[in-house]
Amino acid sequence: MLDAILAQSRNTALIMGLIALIGLLLQKKSATDVMSGTMKTVIGFMVFNIGSNAMSAVITTFNELFNTGFGINGVTTQVEVATGLALNTYGTEVAMVMLLGFVINLLVAKFTRFKAIFLTGQHFLYFACVLALVFISSGLPMPVTVIGGGIILGFCGAALPSMCQPFMNKIIGADNLAIGHFNCIGYAFSGYVGKLFSKGNKEHKDASTVKMPKFFELFRDFIFSIALFMVILFYIAVIACVVNGHMDFVLEKSGNDIWFIYPFLQALQFAAGMSVLIYGVRQFIAEITAAFVAISEKYIPNSKPAVDCPAIFPFAPTAVLIGFVGSFLGGLVAMTGMVMMGSETIMIPAAGICFFSGGTCGVFGNAYGGWKGALVGSFIVGIALTALPLILYPAFAQLGIAGASFPNVDYNIIGAILDKILSIFA
């Protein structure tokens, strides 16, 4: 009986449900709302797992084809897949780091000059994964992992958005909103790159003056962009296998499907898994985040909501597309550099990270530097998004988190500094 209870204590869906239950009770919700919100959270996390497992299976297939075709160890910069892998094994640690991180975020906003309340719950989850894995890879016990990771996560949630605030004020024309996306270091950098282009010029050509090809309008649909990029990547991997004499391997993988249609179907399967995963994330995160929003509104009246990056896309929609293109080009340059330098692991840029993080870099770079700031800022950050995951990937791979990585700049810079500090005391 005790073994069964201990086993269930590591069921992440139940832990997320418990977190939502506590939050709903703190809000003094009705019994119906408490029961509904708790069940929605558990179901949402189960849906997340279904999408994550579907994506992981496709990524495994892609990596096998890509690595066989090119004779290298390719890894996608797909944070959702990496998070799913981490939660399968270390779900309890990640969930507890995330919960404590929310609490610390509120405390830091209450008692320090950093007033951002980080409301992008999925990014809290992703960063919690990174921090938990860094502590675990250093051999530290669960209490240290949870307390240390939670404190760092909560502080970063309140403090990192402040780096971007001057640019946010310029973008939206007010000081009532912060950016809640853990690529803040990258966004601030892109903003300063934009400022370099504005020096000596009172006027700069805003990105809105640039006529982008109509084709790029399609990438405003996130799932479509994911599907298209995966189709391209799968066909590249399959063609490489065929050209290099591995046709038998392709036929083995394709099974009952026609081998030249198989890449197309696999890419769409990945996009379908992403759709399911996103639905699940939004459902279980919404209930948890709502509790902390209610608490912050009641007890921290001078706090500032830090929201997801698409909230600023309407302020410079063309800059988003320029940033997407610039970021992807930067990712390709980084990947090419890894191949030329003979890196054992090759990071492959992903459409999602290039669109959301790269597009946001475009908006920040455009704020002062126009289209030039948007393009150059996102290009440089695109290099970082693809190259920086190499730092922590070996440690994560030893824990079984392989085949996908955590790309955003904040994850890797903060994670690498923490890893270095822990290695001194390990």
CSV table of C-alpha atoms in Angstrom, one decimal:
chain,number,residue,atom,x,y,z
A,1,MET,CA,0.0,0.0,0.0
A,2,LEU,CA,2.8,2.4,1.0
A,3,ASP,CA,4.6,1.6,-2.3
A,4,ALA,CA,1.4,2.5,-4.2
A,5,ILE,CA,1.1,5.8,-2.4
A,6,LEU,CA,4.7,6.7,-3.0
A,7,ALA,CA,4.3,5.8,-6.7
A,8,GLN,CA,1.3,8.1,-7.0
A,9,SER,CA,3.2,10.9,-5.3
A,10,ARG,CA,5.3,11.1,-8.4
A,11,ASN,CA,2.3,11.3,-10.7
A,12,THR,CA,2.8,14.8,-12.1
A,13,ALA,CA,-0.8,15.2,-13.3
A,14,LEU,CA,-2.0,14.7,-9.7
A,15,ILE,CA,0.6,17.1,-8.4
A,16,MET,CA,-0.5,19.7,-10.9
A,17,GLY,CA,-4.1,19.1,-9.8
A,18,LEU,CA,-3.2,19.6,-6.2
A,19,ILE,CA,-1.5,22.9,-7.0
A,20,ALA,CA,-4.7,24.0,-8.8
A,21,LEU,CA,-6.8,22.8,-5.9
A,22,ILE,CA,-4.8,24.9,-3.4
A,23,GLY,CA,-5.0,27.9,-5.7
A,24,LEU,CA,-8.7,27.6,-6.1
A,25,LEU,CA,-9.2,27.2,-2.4
A,26,LEU,CA,-7.1,30.4,-1.7
A,27,GLN,CA,-9.4,32.2,-4.1
A,28,LYS,CA,-12.4,31.0,-2.0
A,29,LYS,CA,-14.1,29.6,-5.1
A,30,SER,CA,-17.3,27.6,-4.9
A,31,ALA,CA,-17.1,23.8,-4.4
A,32,THR,CA,-18.3,23.4,-8.0
A,33,ASP,CA,-15.5,25.6,-9.3
A,34,VAL,CA,-12.9,23.9,-7.2
A,35,MET,CA,-13.9,20.5,-8.4
A,36,SER,CA,-14.1,21.6,-12.1
A,37,GLY,CA,-10.8,23.5,-12.0
A,38,THR,CA,-8.9,20.7,-10.3
A,39,MET,CA,-10.2,18.1,-12.8
A,40,LYS,CA,-9.6,20.4,-15.8
A,41,THR,CA,-6.0,20.7,-14.6
A,42,VAL,CA,-5.4,17.0,-14.3
A,43,ILE,CA,-7.1,16.3,-17.6
A,44,GLY,CA,-5.1,19.2,-19.2
A,45,PHE,CA,-1.9,17.7,-18.1
A,46,MET,CA,-2.9,14.2,-19.4
A,47,VAL,CA,-3.7,15.8,-22.7
A,48,PHE,CA,-0.3,17.5,-22.6
A,49,ASN,CA,1.3,14.1,-22.1
A,50,ILE,CA,-0.6,12.6,-25.1
A,51,GLY,CA,0.7,15.4,-27.3
A,52,SER,CA,4.2,15.2,-25.9
A,53,ASN,CA,4.4,11.4,-26.4
A,54,ALA,CA,3.2,11.8,-30.0
A,55,MET,CA,5.8,14.5,-30.7
A,56,SER,CA,8.5,12.5,-29.0
A,57,ALA,CA,7.9,9.5,-31.2
A,58,VAL,CA,8.1,11.5,-34.4
A,59,ILE,CA,11.2,13.4,-33.2
A,60,THR,CA,12.9,10.0,-32.4
A,61,THR,CA,12.1,8.8,-36.0
A,62,PHE,CA,13.4,12.1,-37.5
A,63,ASN,CA,16.6,12.0,-35.5
A,64,GLU,CA,17.3,8.4,-36.6
A,65,LEU,CA,16.7,9.4,-40.2
A,66,PHE,CA,18.7,12.6,-40.0
A,67,ASN,CA,21.6,11.1,-38.1
A,68,THR,CA,21.7,8.1,-40.5
A,69,GLY,CA,21.5,10.3,-43.6
A,70,PHE,CA,24.2,12.7,-42.6
A,71,GLY,CA,26.3,10.6,-40.2
A,72,ILE,CA,25.9,13.2,-37.4
A,73,ASN,CA,24.1,13.5,-34.1
A,74,GLY,CA,21.3,16.0,-34.8
A,75,VAL,CA,19.1,17.4,-32.0
A,76,THR,CA,16.0,19.6,-32.5
A,77,THR,CA,15.7,22.8,-30.5
A,78,GLN,CA,12.1,21.8,-29.5
A,79,VAL,CA,11.4,22.9,-26.0
A,80,GLU,CA,8.0,21.1,-25.8
A,81,VAL,CA,9.5,17.7,-26.6
A,82,ALA,CA,12.4,18.3,-24.1
A,83,THR,CA,9.9,19.2,-21.4
A,84,GLY,CA,7.8,16.1,-22.0
A,85,LEU,CA,10.9,13.9,-21.7
A,86,ALA,CA,11.9,15.7,-18.5
A,87,LEU,CA,8.4,15.4,-16.9
A,88,ASN,CA,8.3,11.6,-17.7
A,89,THR,CA,11.2,11.0,-15.3
A,90,TYR,CA,11.5,14.1,-13.0
A,91,GLY,CA,7.9,15.4,-13.0
A,92,THR,CA,7.7,15.7,-9.2
A,93,GLU,CA,10.8,17.8,-8.9
A,94,VAL,CA,9.8,20.0,-11.8
A,95,ALA,CA,6.2,20.5,-10.5
A,96,MET,CA,7.5,21.5,-7.1
A,97,VAL,CA,10.1,23.9,-8.5
A,98,MET,CA,7.4,25.5,-10.6
A,99,LEU,CA,5.0,25.9,-7.6
A,100,LEU,CA,7.7,27.4,-5.3
A,101,GLY,CA,8.8,29.6,-8.2
A,102,PHE,CA,5.3,31.1,-8.5
A,103,VAL,CA,5.3,31.8,-4.7
A,104,ILE,CA,8.8,33.4,-4.8
A,105,ASN,CA,7.8,35.5,-7.8
A,106,LEU,CA,5.0,37.0,-5.7
A,107,LEU,CA,7.3,37.6,-2.7
A,108,VAL,CA,10.0,39.2,-4.9
A,109,ALA,CA,7.4,41.5,-6.5
A,110,LYS,CA,5.9,42.4,-3.1
A,111,PHE,CA,9.2,43.3,-1.3
A,112,THR,CA,11.7,44.4,-4.0
A,113,ARG,CA,11.7,46.8,-6.9
A,114,PHE,CA,11.2,44.0,-9.4
A,115,LYS,CA,7.4,44.1,-9.8
A,116,ALA,CA,6.7,41.7,-12.7
A,117,ILE,CA,4.2,38.9,-12.1
A,118,PHE,CA,5.2,36.3,-14.6
A,119,LEU,CA,1.9,35.1,-16.2
A,120,THR,CA,3.2,32.9,-19.0
A,121,GLY,CA,2.8,29.6,-17.1
A,122,GLN,CA,4.2,27.3,-19.8
A,123,HIS,CA,7.5,29.2,-19.7
A,124,PHE,CA,7.6,28.8,-16.0
A,125,LEU,CA,7.2,25.1,-16.6
A,126,TYR,CA,9.9,25.0,-19.2
A,127,PHE,CA,12.4,27.0,-17.0
A,128,ALA,CA,11.5,24.8,-14.0
A,129,CYS,CA,12.5,21.8,-16.1
A,130,VAL,CA,15.9,23.4,-16.9
A,131,LEU,CA,16.7,24.4,-13.3
A,132,ALA,CA,15.6,21.1,-11.9
A,133,LEU,CA,17.7,19.2,-14.4
A,134,VAL,CA,20.8,21.3,-13.6
A,135,PHE,CA,20.4,20.5,-9.9
A,136,ILE,CA,19.7,16.8,-10.5
A,137,SER,CA,22.6,16.5,-12.9
A,138,SER,CA,24.9,17.8,-10.1
A,139,GLY,CA,23.7,15.0,-7.9
A,140,LEU,CA,21.8,17.2,-5.4
A,141,PRO,CA,18.9,15.8,-3.3
A,142,MET,CA,15.3,16.7,-4.1
A,143,PRO,CA,14.8,19.3,-1.2
A,144,VAL,CA,17.9,21.3,-2.5
A,145,THR,CA,16.6,21.0,-6.1
A,146,VAL,CA,13.1,22.2,-5.2
A,147,ILE,CA,14.2,25.1,-2.9
A,148,GLY,CA,17.2,26.2,-5.0
A,149,GLY,CA,15.3,25.9,-8.3
A,150,GLY,CA,12.2,27.6,-6.9
A,151,ILE,CA,14.1,30.6,-5.6
A,152,ILE,CA,16.0,31.1,-8.8
A,153,LEU,CA,12.9,30.6,-10.9
A,154,GLY,CA,10.8,33.1,-8.9
A,155,PHE,CA,13.5,35.7,-8.8
A,156,CYS,CA,14.0,35.4,-12.6
A,157,GLY,CA,10.3,35.7,-13.2
A,158,ALA,CA,10.2,39.0,-11.4
A,159,ALA,CA,13.6,40.4,-12.4
A,160,LEU,CA,14.4,39.4,-16.0
A,161,PRO,CA,11.4,41.3,-17.5
A,162,SER,CA,12.8,44.5,-16.1
A,163,MET,CA,15.7,44.3,-18.6
A,164,CYS,CA,13.2,44.7,-21.4
A,165,GLN,CA,10.9,47.3,-19.8
A,166,PRO,CA,12.4,50.4,-21.5
A,167,PHE,CA,11.8,48.8,-24.9
A,168,MET,CA,8.3,47.5,-23.8
A,169,ASN,CA,7.4,51.1,-22.9
A,170,LYS,CA,8.5,52.3,-26.3
A,171,ILE,CA,6.7,49.5,-28.1
A,172,ILE,CA,3.3,49.8,-26.4
A,173,GLY,CA,3.5,53.5,-25.5
A,174,ALA,CA,2.8,52.8,-21.8
A,175,ASP,CA,4.4,51.4,-18.6
A,176,ASN,CA,1.7,49.0,-17.6
A,177,LEU,CA,2.8,45.7,-19.2
A,178,ALA,CA,6.0,43.6,-19.1
A,179,ILE,CA,7.2,40.8,-21.3
A,180,GLY,CA,6.7,37.3,-19.7
A,181,HIS,CA,8.8,35.1,-22.0
A,182,PHE,CA,12.1,33.6,-20.8
A,183,ASN,CA,14.2,35.0,-23.6
A,184,CYS,CA,14.4,38.4,-21.9
A,185,ILE,CA,18.2,38.7,-22.3
A,186,GLY,CA,17.8,38.0,-26.0
A,187,TYR,CA,15.0,40.6,-26.4
A,188,ALA,CA,16.9,43.3,-24.5
A,189,PHE,CA,20.0,42.5,-26.6
A,190,SER,CA,17.9,42.9,-29.8
A,191,GLY,CA,16.6,46.2,-28.5
A,192,TYR,CA,20.1,47.5,-27.9
A,193,VAL,CA,21.1,46.4,-31.4
A,194,GLY,CA,18.2,48.4,-32.7
A,195,LYS,CA,19.5,51.5,-30.8
A,196,LEU,CA,22.8,51.2,-32.6
A,197,PHE,CA,21.0,51.7,-35.9
A,198,SER,CA,19.2,54.7,-34.6
A,199,LYS,CA,22.3,56.6,-33.5
A,200,GLY,CA,22.8,59.8,-35.5
A,201,ASN,CA,19.4,59.3,-37.2
A,202,LYS,CA,16.3,61.0,-36.0
A,203,GLU,CA,14.2,58.9,-38.4
A,204,HIS,CA,14.5,55.2,-39.0
A,205,LYS,CA,12.6,53.1,-41.5
A,206,ASP,CA,10.0,51.2,-39.5
A,207,ALA,CA,9.5,47.6,-40.4
A,208,SER,CA,6.0,48.5,-41.5
A,209,THR,CA,7.4,50.2,-44.6
A,210,VAL,CA,8.9,46.9,-45.8
A,211,LYS,CA,6.8,44.9,-48.1
A,212,MET,CA,7.2,41.2,-47.2
A,213,PRO,CA,6.3,38.5,-49.7
A,214,LYS,CA,2.7,37.3,-49.3
A,215,PHE,CA,4.0,33.8,-48.7
A,216,PHE,CA,5.4,34.8,-45.3
A,217,GLU,CA,1.9,35.8,-44.1
A,218,LEU,CA,1.2,32.0,-43.9
A,219,PHE,CA,3.6,31.8,-41.0
A,220,ARG,CA,1.3,33.8,-38.8
A,221,ASP,CA,-0.4,30.4,-38.3
A,222,PHE,CA,1.9,28.7,-35.8
A,223,ILE,CA,0.8,25.1,-36.5
A,224,PHE,CA,1.1,25.6,-40.3
A,225,SER,CA,4.7,26.9,-39.8
A,226,ILE,CA,5.5,23.9,-37.6
A,227,ALA,CA,4.1,21.5,-40.2
A,228,LEU,CA,5.9,23.1,-43.1
A,229,PHE,CA,9.2,23.1,-41.4
A,230,MET,CA,8.9,19.5,-40.3
A,231,VAL,CA,7.9,18.5,-43.9
A,232,ILE,CA,11.1,20.2,-45.2
A,233,LEU,CA,13.3,18.7,-42.5
A,234,PHE,CA,11.9,15.2,-42.9
A,235,TYR,CA,12.4,15.3,-46.7
A,236,ILE,CA,16.0,16.5,-46.2
A,237,ALA,CA,16.7,13.6,-43.9
A,238,VAL,CA,15.0,11.0,-46.1
A,239,ILE,CA,16.7,12.2,-49.3
A,240,ALA,CA,20.1,12.2,-47.4
A,241,CYS,CA,19.5,8.6,-46.5
A,242,VAL,CA,18.6,7.6,-50.1
A,243,VAL,CA,21.5,9.5,-51.6
A,244,ASN,CA,24.0,8.0,-49.1
A,245,GLY,CA,22.8,4.4,-49.6
A,246,HIS,CA,20.4,3.9,-46.7
A,247,MET,CA,17.3,3.2,-48.7
A,248,ASP,CA,16.7,0.0,-46.8
A,249,PHE,CA,16.6,2.0,-43.5
A,250,VAL,CA,14.0,4.4,-45.0
A,251,LEU,CA,11.8,1.5,-46.2
A,252,GLU,CA,12.1,-0.1,-42.8
A,253,LYS,CA,10.9,3.1,-41.1
A,254,SER,CA,8.1,3.9,-43.6
A,255,GLY,CA,6.6,0.5,-43.0
A,256,ASN,CA,3.2,0.3,-44.7
A,257,ASP,CA,3.4,3.9,-46.0
A,258,ILE,CA,4.9,4.7,-49.5
A,259,TRP,CA,8.4,5.9,-48.6
A,260,PHE,CA,8.2,9.2,-50.4
A,261,ILE,CA,4.9,10.1,-48.8
A,262,TYR,CA,6.0,8.9,-45.3
A,263,PRO,CA,8.0,12.1,-44.5
A,264,PHE,CA,4.9,14.2,-45.3
A,265,LEU,CA,2.7,12.1,-43.0
A,266,GLN,CA,5.3,12.1,-40.2
A,267,ALA,CA,5.6,15.9,-40.3
A,268,LEU,CA,1.8,16.4,-40.1
A,269,GLN,CA,1.7,13.9,-37.2
A,270,PHE,CA,4.2,16.1,-35.4
A,271,ALA,CA,2.1,19.2,-36.0
A,272,ALA,CA,-1.0,17.3,-34.8
A,273,GLY,CA,0.9,16.3,-31.6
A,274,MET,CA,1.9,20.0,-31.1
A,275,SER,CA,-1.7,21.0,-31.4
A,276,VAL,CA,-2.8,18.6,-28.8
A,277,LEU,CA,0.1,19.5,-26.5
A,278,ILE,CA,-0.6,23.3,-26.7
A,279,TYR,CA,-4.3,22.6,-25.9
A,280,GLY,CA,-3.3,20.6,-22.8
A,281,VAL,CA,-0.7,23.2,-21.6
A,282,ARG,CA,-3.2,26.0,-21.9
A,283,GLN,CA,-5.8,24.1,-20.0
A,284,PHE,CA,-3.7,23.0,-17.0
A,285,ILE,CA,-1.7,26.2,-16.8
A,286,ALA,CA,-4.7,28.5,-17.0
A,287,GLU,CA,-6.2,27.2,-13.7
A,288,ILE,CA,-2.8,27.4,-11.9
A,289,THR,CA,-1.9,30.9,-13.1
A,290,ALA,CA,-5.4,32.3,-12.3
A,291,ALA,CA,-4.8,31.7,-8.6
A,292,PHE,CA,-1.5,33.6,-8.6
A,293,VAL,CA,-3.1,36.5,-10.6
A,294,ALA,CA,-5.9,36.8,-8.0
A,295,ILE,CA,-3.4,36.8,-5.2
A,296,SER,CA,-1.2,39.4,-6.9
A,297,GLU,CA,-4.1,41.7,-7.6
A,298,LYS,CA,-5.2,41.5,-4.0
A,299,TYR,CA,-1.9,41.8,-2.2
A,300,ILE,CA,0.5,43.4,-4.7
A,301,PRO,CA,-1.4,46.3,-6.1
A,302,ASN,CA,1.6,48.0,-7.7
A,303,SER,CA,2.7,44.8,-9.6
A,304,LYS,CA,3.0,44.6,-13.4
A,305,PRO,CA,1.7,41.6,-15.4
A,306,ALA,CA,4.3,40.0,-17.5
A,307,VAL,CA,2.5,38.5,-20.5
A,308,ASP,CA,3.4,36.1,-23.4
A,309,CYS,CA,5.2,37.5,-26.4
A,310,PRO,CA,2.2,37.4,-28.9
A,311,ALA,CA,0.6,40.2,-26.9
A,312,ILE,CA,3.0,42.7,-28.5
A,313,PHE,CA,2.9,41.2,-32.1
A,314,PRO,CA,0.0,43.6,-33.1
A,315,PHE,CA,2.2,46.6,-32.4
A,316,ALA,CA,4.7,45.6,-35.2
A,317,PRO,CA,3.4,42.7,-37.3
A,318,THR,CA,5.9,43.1,-40.1
A,319,ALA,CA,8.7,43.2,-37.6
A,320,VAL,CA,7.5,39.8,-36.3
A,321,LEU,CA,7.9,38.3,-39.8
A,322,ILE,CA,11.3,39.9,-40.3
A,323,GLY,CA,12.4,38.6,-36.9
A,324,PHE,CA,11.2,35.1,-37.8
A,325,VAL,CA,13.3,35.1,-41.0
A,326,GLY,CA,16.3,36.7,-39.3
A,327,SER,CA,16.2,34.2,-36.4
A,328,PHE,CA,15.9,31.2,-38.7
A,329,LEU,CA,18.8,32.4,-40.8
A,330,GLY,CA,20.9,32.8,-37.7
A,331,GLY,CA,19.9,29.3,-36.6
A,332,LEU,CA,21.1,27.9,-40.0
A,333,VAL,CA,24.4,29.8,-39.6
A,334,ALA,CA,24.9,28.3,-36.1
A,335,MET,CA,24.0,24.8,-37.4
A,336,THR,CA,26.5,25.2,-40.3
A,337,GLY,CA,29.2,26.3,-37.9
A,338,MET,CA,28.7,23.2,-35.7
A,339,VAL,CA,29.0,21.0,-38.8
A,340,MET,CA,32.2,22.8,-40.0
A,341,MET,CA,33.8,22.6,-36.5
A,342,GLY,CA,33.0,18.9,-36.3
A,343,SER,CA,30.7,19.2,-33.2
A,344,GLU,CA,29.6,15.8,-32.0
A,345,THR,CA,26.1,17.2,-31.5
A,346,ILE,CA,24.4,19.4,-34.1
A,347,MET,CA,21.5,21.6,-33.0
A,348,ILE,CA,18.7,22.0,-35.6
A,349,PRO,CA,16.7,25.3,-35.5
A,350,ALA,CA,13.0,24.8,-34.9
A,351,ALA,CA,10.1,26.8,-36.5
A,352,GLY,CA,8.4,27.5,-33.2
A,353,ILE,CA,11.3,29.0,-31.4
A,354,CYS,CA,12.2,31.1,-34.6
A,355,PHE,CA,8.7,32.4,-34.8
A,356,PHE,CA,7.9,33.3,-31.2
A,357,SER,CA,11.4,34.2,-29.8
A,358,GLY,CA,12.8,35.4,-33.2
A,359,GLY,CA,9.6,37.4,-34.0
A,360,THR,CA,9.7,39.1,-30.6
A,361,CYS,CA,13.3,40.0,-31.2
A,362,GLY,CA,12.2,41.6,-34.4
A,363,VAL,CA,9.7,43.8,-32.5
A,364,PHE,CA,12.3,44.8,-30.0
A,365,GLY,CA,14.9,45.5,-32.6
A,366,ASN,CA,12.4,47.5,-34.6
A,367,ALA,CA,11.4,49.8,-31.7
A,368,TYR,CA,14.4,52.0,-32.2
A,369,GLY,CA,16.3,50.6,-35.2
A,370,GLY,CA,13.5,49.9,-37.7
A,371,TRP,CA,13.7,47.0,-40.0
A,372,LYS,CA,17.5,46.9,-39.8
A,373,GLY,CA,17.4,46.5,-36.1
A,374,ALA,CA,14.7,43.9,-36.4
A,375,LEU,CA,16.7,41.8,-38.9
A,376,VAL,CA,20.2,42.1,-37.3
A,377,GLY,CA,19.0,41.7,-33.7
A,378,SER,CA,16.9,38.6,-34.5
A,379,PHE,CA,19.7,37.1,-36.6
A,380,ILE,CA,22.3,37.4,-33.8
A,381,VAL,CA,19.8,36.0,-31.2
A,382,GLY,CA,18.9,33.3,-33.7
A,383,ILE,CA,22.5,32.1,-33.6
A,384,ALA,CA,22.3,32.0,-29.8
A,385,LEU,CA,19.0,30.1,-29.7
A,386,THR,CA,20.6,27.3,-31.7
A,387,ALA,CA,24.2,27.4,-30.3
A,388,LEU,CA,23.6,27.9,-26.6
A,389,PRO,CA,21.8,24.7,-25.9
A,390,LEU,CA,25.1,22.9,-26.7
A,391,ILE,CA,26.3,24.0,-23.2
A,392,LEU,CA,23.8,22.1,-21.1
A,393,TYR,CA,22.8,19.3,-23.5
A,394,PRO,CA,25.5,16.8,-22.5
A,395,ALA,CA,24.5,16.9,-18.9
A,396,PHE,CA,20.8,16.6,-19.8
A,397,ALA,CA,21.5,13.8,-22.2
A,398,GLN,CA,23.1,11.8,-19.4
A,399,LEU,CA,19.8,12.1,-17.5
A,400,GLY,CA,17.9,10.7,-20.5
A,401,ILE,CA,16.7,14.1,-21.9
A,402,ALA,CA,18.1,13.5,-25.4
A,403,GLY,CA,17.0,14.2,-29.0
A,404,ALA,CA,15.5,17.7,-28.1
A,405,SER,CA,16.8,20.7,-26.2
A,406,PHE,CA,15.8,23.9,-24.4
A,407,PRO,CA,16.7,26.7,-26.7
A,408,ASN,CA,15.8,30.1,-25.2
A,409,VAL,CA,18.6,32.4,-24.1
A,410,ASP,CA,17.6,32.8,-20.5
A,411,TYR,CA,17.4,29.1,-19.9
A,412,ASN,CA,20.9,28.5,-21.1
A,413,ILE,CA,22.7,31.5,-19.7
A,414,ILE,CA,21.1,31.2,-16.2
A,415,GLY,CA,21.4,27.4,-16.4
A,416,ALA,CA,25.0,27.5,-17.5
A,417,ILE,CA,26.0,29.9,-14.7
A,418,LEU,CA,24.1,27.8,-12.1
A,419,ASP,CA,25.8,24.6,-13.5
A,420,LYS,CA,29.2,26.2,-13.2
A,421,ILE,CA,28.6,27.3,-9.6
A,422,LEU,CA,27.2,23.9,-8.6
A,423,SER,CA,30.2,22.1,-10.2
A,424,ILE,CA,32.5,24.0,-7.8
A,425,PHE,CA,30.8,22.6,-4.8
A,426,ALA,CA,29.9,19.1,-6.2
